[in-house]
Coordinates of C-alpha atoms and ligand atoms in Angstrom, one line a residue:
X1 CA -0.1 0.2 0.2
X2 CA 1.4 3.5 -0.8
X3 CA 1.4 6.0 2.0
X4 CA -0.8 8.8 1.9
X5 CA 0.4 12.2 0.6
X6 CA -1.2 15.3 1.1
X7 CA -2.7 16.9 -2.3
X8 CA -2.1 20.5 -2.8
X9 CA -6.2 20.5 -2.8
X10 CA -6.0 18.9 0.7
X11 CA -3.5 21.0 2.2
X12 CA -5.4 23.8 0.9
X13 CA -8.9 22.9 2.3
X14 CA -7.0 22.0 5.6
X15 CA -5.6 25.5 5.8
X16 CA -9.1 27.0 5.1
X17 CA -10.9 25.0 7.5
X18 CA -8.5 25.6 10.4
X19 CA -10.0 28.6 11.6
X20 CA -13.8 27.8 11.2
X21 CA -13.6 23.8 11.9
X22 CA -10.5 23.5 14.5
X23 CA -12.5 24.9 17.4
X24 CA -14.7 21.7 16.5
X25 CA -11.7 19.6 17.5
X26 CA -12.0 21.0 21.1
X27 CA -12.4 18.1 23.7
X28 CA -16.3 18.6 24.0
X29 CA -17.0 17.7 20.4
X30 CA -14.4 15.2 20.3
X31 CA -15.9 13.5 23.0
X32 CA -19.5 13.7 21.2
X33 CA -17.7 12.3 18.2
X34 CA -16.0 9.8 20.0
X35 CA -19.6 8.4 21.5
X36 CA -20.7 8.2 18.1
X37 CA -17.7 6.2 16.9
X38 CA -16.7 9.2 14.7
X39 CA -13.6 11.2 14.3
X40 CA -13.3 14.9 14.9
X41 CA -12.2 17.1 11.9
X42 CA -8.5 16.9 10.2
X43 CA -6.3 18.8 12.2
X44 CA -2.5 19.5 11.7
X45 CA 0.0 18.2 14.3
X46 CA 3.7 17.9 15.0
X47 CA 4.9 14.5 16.4
X48 CA 6.8 14.9 19.4
X49 CA 7.9 11.3 20.1
X50 CA 7.0 7.8 19.3
X51 CA 7.2 5.2 21.4
X52 CA 5.8 1.5 21.0
X53 CA 2.4 1.9 19.2
X54 CA 2.1 5.4 20.6
X55 CA 2.5 8.9 19.1
X56 CA 2.3 12.1 21.2
X57 CA 1.2 14.5 18.6
X58 CA 1.0 18.3 19.2
X59 CA -1.9 20.3 18.0
X60 CA -1.1 22.9 15.5
X61 CA -4.6 24.5 15.4
X62 CA -5.1 27.8 16.8
X63 CA -8.0 26.7 19.2
X64 CA -5.4 24.4 21.4
X65 CA -1.8 25.0 20.3
X66 CA 0.5 22.9 22.2
X67 CA -2.1 20.5 23.4
X68 CA -0.6 17.1 23.3
X69 CA -2.7 14.1 22.0
X70 CA -1.8 10.2 22.4
X71 CA -2.5 8.9 18.9
X72 CA -2.0 5.9 16.9
X73 CA -1.7 5.8 13.1
X74 CA -3.2 4.4 10.4
X75 CA -1.4 1.4 9.3
X76 CA -0.4 2.6 5.6
X77 CA 1.6 5.3 7.0
X78 CA 5.4 4.6 7.7
X79 CA 7.1 4.9 10.8
X80 CA 6.6 8.4 12.2
X81 CA 9.3 10.3 14.1
X82 CA 9.7 13.6 16.5
X83 CA 9.5 16.4 14.0
X84 CA 6.9 15.0 11.6
X85 CA 3.9 17.1 10.3
X86 CA 1.2 15.1 10.3
X87 CA -2.8 15.4 9.7
X88 CA -4.8 13.6 12.6
X89 CA -8.3 13.3 13.9
X90 CA -9.1 13.7 17.7
X91 CA -11.0 10.3 18.6
X92 CA -11.2 11.3 22.2
X93 CA -10.4 14.3 24.4
X94 CA -6.9 13.4 24.5
X95 CA -6.4 10.8 21.9
X96 CA -6.8 10.6 18.3
X97 CA -5.5 9.0 14.9
X98 CA -3.0 10.2 12.6
X99 CA -4.3 9.9 8.9
X100 CA -1.6 11.5 6.7
X101 CA 2.0 12.5 6.9
X102 CA 3.0 16.0 5.3
X103 CA 6.1 15.7 3.1
X104 CA 9.4 15.6 5.0
X105 CA 12.0 17.8 4.3
X106 CA 14.4 15.5 5.6
X107 CA 14.7 12.6 7.9
X108 CA 17.6 11.4 10.2
X109 CA 18.0 7.7 10.6
X110 CA 20.2 5.4 12.3
X111 CA 21.0 1.8 11.7
X112 CA 19.1 -0.7 14.5
X113 CA 20.6 -3.3 16.2
X114 CA 18.9 -5.5 13.8
X115 CA 20.4 -4.0 10.7
X116 CA 17.5 -2.0 9.9
X117 CA 17.3 1.7 9.0
X118 CA 15.2 3.2 11.7
X119 CA 13.9 7.0 11.4
X120 CA 15.1 9.1 14.4
X121 CA 14.1 12.8 13.5
X122 CA 12.1 14.4 10.6
X123 CA 12.4 18.1 9.3
X124 CA 16.0 19.2 11.0
X125 CA 17.4 22.3 10.1
X126 CA 20.6 21.4 12.4
X127 CA 22.5 18.8 13.8
X128 CA 24.4 18.9 17.3
X129 CA 26.9 16.2 17.2
X130 CA 28.0 16.0 21.1
X131 CA 30.9 14.6 22.3
X132 CA 32.8 15.1 25.8
X133 CA 35.6 14.8 27.4
X134 CA 34.4 12.1 29.3
X135 CA 33.4 9.6 27.9
X136 CA 36.0 9.8 25.6
X137 CA 34.9 9.8 22.1
X138 CA 35.0 6.4 20.4
X139 CA 37.4 6.8 17.3
X140 CA 35.8 7.7 14.0
X141 CA 32.3 8.2 15.7
X142 CA 32.5 11.9 14.9
X143 CA 33.3 11.3 11.2
X144 CA 30.4 8.8 10.8
X145 CA 28.0 11.3 12.4
X146 CA 29.4 14.1 9.8
X147 CA 29.5 12.0 6.7
X148 CA 25.7 10.7 7.7
X149 CA 24.7 14.4 8.1
X150 CA 26.4 15.8 5.0
X151 CA 24.7 12.9 3.2
X152 CA 21.3 14.4 3.9
X153 CA 22.3 18.1 3.4
X154 CA 21.9 18.5 7.2
X155 CA 24.2 21.4 8.8
X156 CA 26.3 19.8 11.1
X157 CA 27.6 21.8 14.4
X158 CA 30.3 20.4 16.9
X159 CA 30.0 20.5 20.5
X160 CA 32.6 19.6 23.2
X161 CA 30.7 19.3 26.6
X162 CA 32.2 19.0 29.8
X163 CA 35.1 21.2 29.4
X164 CA 35.1 22.0 33.1
X165 CA 36.5 18.5 33.3
X166 CA 39.9 19.9 31.6
X167 CA 40.6 22.2 34.4
X168 CA 40.2 19.9 37.4
X169 CA 42.6 17.5 39.3
X170 CA 40.9 14.8 37.9
X171 CA 42.5 15.5 35.0
X172 CA 46.2 15.6 36.4
X173 CA 44.8 12.4 37.8
X174 CA 44.1 10.4 34.7
X175 CA 46.4 12.0 31.8
X176 CA 44.5 10.3 29.2
X177 CA 41.4 12.6 29.9
X178 CA 41.2 15.8 27.5
X179 CA 44.6 15.7 25.4
X180 CA 43.7 15.3 21.9
X181 CA 40.1 16.7 22.1
X182 CA 41.4 20.6 21.5
X183 CA 43.5 19.5 18.5
X184 CA 40.5 17.4 17.3
X185 CA 38.1 20.3 17.8
X186 CA 40.7 22.6 15.5
X187 CA 41.0 20.1 12.9
X188 CA 37.1 20.1 12.7
X189 CA 36.7 23.8 13.1
X190 CA 39.8 24.3 10.1
X191 CA 37.5 22.3 7.8
X192 CA 34.5 24.8 8.3
X193 CA 32.5 23.3 10.8
X194 CA 31.0 25.4 13.6
X195 CA 32.5 24.1 16.9
X196 CA 31.3 25.1 20.5
X197 CA 33.0 24.3 23.9
X198 CA 30.6 24.1 26.5
X199 CA 29.9 23.0 30.1
X200 CA 26.6 21.9 31.0
X201 CA 27.7 21.7 34.6
X202 CA 28.6 25.4 35.0
X203 CA 26.6 26.8 32.2
X204 CA 29.6 27.8 30.2
X205 CA 29.1 28.4 26.4
X206 CA 25.4 27.5 26.5
X207 CA 24.2 30.9 25.7
X208 CA 26.4 31.5 22.8
X209 CA 25.2 27.9 21.5
X210 CA 21.5 28.8 22.4
X211 CA 22.0 32.0 20.0
X212 CA 23.4 30.0 16.9
X213 CA 20.2 27.8 17.5
X214 CA 17.8 30.7 16.7
X215 CA 14.4 29.6 14.8
X216 CA 16.0 26.1 14.0
X217 CA 14.9 22.6 14.8
X218 CA 17.9 20.8 15.8
X219 CA 18.4 17.2 16.4
X220 CA 21.1 16.5 19.3
X221 CA 23.0 13.1 18.5
X222 CA 26.1 11.4 20.1
X223 CA 26.9 8.7 22.2
X224 CA 25.4 7.9 25.4
X225 CA 26.5 10.2 28.3
X226 CA 28.0 12.8 26.6
X227 CA 25.1 15.2 28.1
X228 CA 22.7 15.7 25.3
X229 CA 20.0 15.5 27.7
X230 CA 21.6 17.9 30.1
X231 CA 22.2 20.3 27.5
X232 CA 18.4 20.3 26.7
X233 CA 17.9 20.8 30.4
X234 CA 20.2 23.6 30.2
X235 CA 18.5 25.2 27.2
X236 CA 15.2 24.9 28.4
X237 CA 14.4 27.9 30.4
X238 CA 10.4 27.7 29.7
X239 CA 9.9 24.3 30.1
X240 CA 12.2 22.7 33.1
X241 CA 9.5 20.6 34.6
X242 CA 9.0 18.4 31.4
X243 CA 12.7 18.5 30.7
X244 CA 13.2 17.7 34.5
X245 CA 11.4 14.9 34.2
X246 CA 13.3 13.3 31.5
X247 CA 16.3 14.2 33.2
X248 CA 15.4 12.1 36.4
X249 CA 14.5 9.4 34.2
X250 CA 17.4 9.5 31.8
X251 CA 19.8 7.1 33.3
X252 CA 17.2 4.2 33.7
X253 CA 16.3 5.8 30.1
X254 CA 12.5 5.4 29.8
X255 CA 12.5 7.9 27.0
X256 CA 15.6 9.1 25.9
X257 CA 17.4 5.5 25.4
X258 CA 14.6 4.2 23.1
X259 CA 13.1 7.1 21.5
X260 CA 14.0 10.9 20.2
X261 CA 11.9 13.6 21.9
X262 CA 11.1 17.2 20.8
X263 CA 11.4 20.1 23.0
X264 CA 10.1 23.4 22.6
X265 CA 13.0 25.9 24.2
X266 CA 13.0 29.7 23.9
X267 CA 13.0 30.6 20.2
X268 CA 13.9 27.0 19.0
X269 CA 13.3 23.5 18.9
X270 CA 15.5 20.4 20.1
X271 CA 14.9 16.9 19.2
X272 CA 16.9 14.6 22.3
X273 CA 18.1 11.3 20.6
X274 CA 19.0 8.1 22.1
X275 CA 22.5 7.8 22.9
X276 CA 24.4 4.9 20.7
X277 CA 27.5 3.2 20.9
X278 CA 28.5 2.8 17.3
X279 CA 26.8 4.8 14.2
X280 CA 27.0 2.3 11.5
X281 CA 26.8 3.8 7.8
X282 CA 26.1 0.6 5.9
X283 CA 23.3 2.5 3.9
X284 CA 25.9 4.8 2.3
X285 CA 27.7 4.2 -0.9
X286 CA 31.7 4.1 -1.2
X287 CA 30.8 7.7 -2.9
X288 CA 28.5 9.2 -0.5
X289 CA 31.5 8.2 1.9
X290 CA 34.1 9.9 0.1
X291 CA 31.9 12.8 -0.3
X292 CA 30.9 12.9 3.4
X293 CA 34.8 13.8 3.9
X294 CA 34.0 17.2 2.6
X295 CA 37.8 18.5 2.3
X296 CA 38.3 15.4 0.0
X297 CA 36.4 16.9 -2.9
X298 CA 38.8 19.1 -4.9
X299 CA 41.1 16.2 -5.0
X300 CA 38.6 13.8 -6.3
X301 CA 39.4 13.4 -9.7
X302 CA 42.8 14.4 -10.0
X303 CA 44.6 10.8 -9.4
X304 CA 46.5 9.6 -12.1
X305 CA 44.1 6.6 -12.2
X306 CA 40.4 6.9 -12.2
X307 CA 40.0 4.3 -9.9
X308 CA 42.7 5.1 -7.5
X309 CA 41.9 3.8 -4.2
X310 CA 44.2 6.3 -2.7
X311 CA 46.3 3.6 -1.2
X312 CA 49.4 2.4 -3.2
X313 CA 49.0 3.8 -6.7
X314 CA 51.4 6.2 -7.8
X315 CA 50.6 10.1 -8.4
X316 CA 47.5 9.8 -6.0
X317 CA 46.3 13.4 -5.4
X318 CA 44.6 12.5 -2.2
X319 CA 47.9 11.2 -0.4
X320 CA 49.9 14.0 -1.9
X321 CA 47.3 16.6 -0.3
X322 CA 48.3 14.8 3.3
X323 CA 51.8 15.5 2.3
X324 CA 51.2 19.1 1.4
X325 CA 48.9 19.6 4.7
X326 CA 45.7 20.3 2.8
X327 CA 44.4 17.1 4.1
X328 CA 44.6 15.8 7.6
X329 CA 46.2 12.3 7.9
X330 CA 43.9 11.3 10.7
X331 CA 40.9 11.9 8.6
X332 CA 42.2 10.0 5.8
X333 CA 42.4 6.8 8.1
X334 CA 39.3 7.7 9.3
X335 CA 37.8 7.4 5.8
X336 CA 39.5 4.2 5.2
X337 CA 38.8 2.4 8.4
X338 CA 35.3 3.3 7.7
X339 CA 35.7 2.2 4.1
X340 CA 36.9 -1.0 5.2
X341 CA 34.3 -1.6 8.2
X342 CA 31.7 -0.9 5.3
X343 CA 33.1 -2.8 2.3
X344 CA 35.7 -5.0 4.2
Ligands
GDP401 N1 31.4 17.2 34.8 C1 30.3 17.4 33.9 N2 29.5 16.2 34.1 C2 28.4 16.9 33.2 C3 28.3 17.7 32.2 N3 27.0 17.4 31.4 C4 26.5 16.2 31.7 N4 27.3 15.8 32.8 C5 27.0 14.7 33.6 O1 27.2 13.4 32.2 C6 26.3 12.4 32.6 C7 25.5 12.1 31.5 O2 24.7 13.3 31.0 P1 23.4 12.9 30.1 O3 22.8 14.5 29.9 O4 22.2 11.9 30.8 O5 24.1 12.1 28.7 P2 23.2 11.8 27.7 O6 23.1 10.2 27.6 O7 24.1 12.2 26.2 O8 21.7 12.4 27.3 C8 25.4 13.0 33.9 O9 25.6 12.6 35.0 C9 25.3 14.4 33.8 O10 25.2 14.9 35.2 C10 29.2 18.7 32.2 O11 29.4 19.7 31.6 N5 30.0 18.6 33.1
MG402 MG1 20.0 11.6 27.2
ZN403 ZN1 44.2 8.4 -5.3

């Protein structure tokens, strides 16, 4: 069965009907509709989270904007995620059914443990790739995220959290903490990626980061424990209770470890995503992987051999670029490492 997309006509109709009809989607009428086994009028909504068979959908109608409804979805629809715009109908005061998915601008997916590609968040403007002084970043994880995001045309922003730990005595005790992170950040900054150093613990760097998120829907990605939920708490001046709950549950991981969730923050929207140890890229072609290393581009077709693997061949432009300091050896190694993990 093909998924239902909204026709232009339908969208127009929905827009026109919003003022006059959406008042009818309020609880009293919805209750009446439910009593008759009928559904309320079609209303636009925003998916906040998806867990199990349940969706949390926020109403976008003028009458009850922001009200959250527990919904299930029609079986012909694809798996819906935080950030999806949908059309839904109330079937009770607090519940409803999602009947259509509005076209997605993009969808950020991750490979599940079962080897399937699972959507995480949709209609994203920006992605914060969060890593921390502790736990130490897994090798190549940042590059994996960058490749995936470049491939989707979503702007990545790098965020190094827990910089407070760089100045503490703990660092003296464990010399492996920290060193290497500053050069790493410089490396990415030199490639043109925006980078932030923050500490959720002290609030350092938070307001500068917050300002750069204005009017955007941002997804927060990164391995577990780096402080994604803490960051959202820091940013969530207006919705502390809700985020506080999330925070309290985060270690046991009710929401956060299983599903992404959208939060309205001051002037922006942020989607918290579950942490993952590894971030597989098996859905990406070798060409996409190459393109995901944005600084390799100028050297793509400059090697002597058209099918140069950039390993042994003479006159390899990419290896020459490393020699000349135009490409960082660490990034080239990372590229080969990921390539090998994908294609052997
Ligand atoms: N020292 C320090 N600890 C932090 C900072 N930010 C978060 N943490 C701690 O790191 C742990 C993991 O944070 P959490 O937000 O749950 O990470 P998530 O798994 O990425 O959502 C918690 O114990 C936080 O209190 C920070 O800036 N400095
Ligand atoms: Mg979390
Ligand atoms: Zn080459």
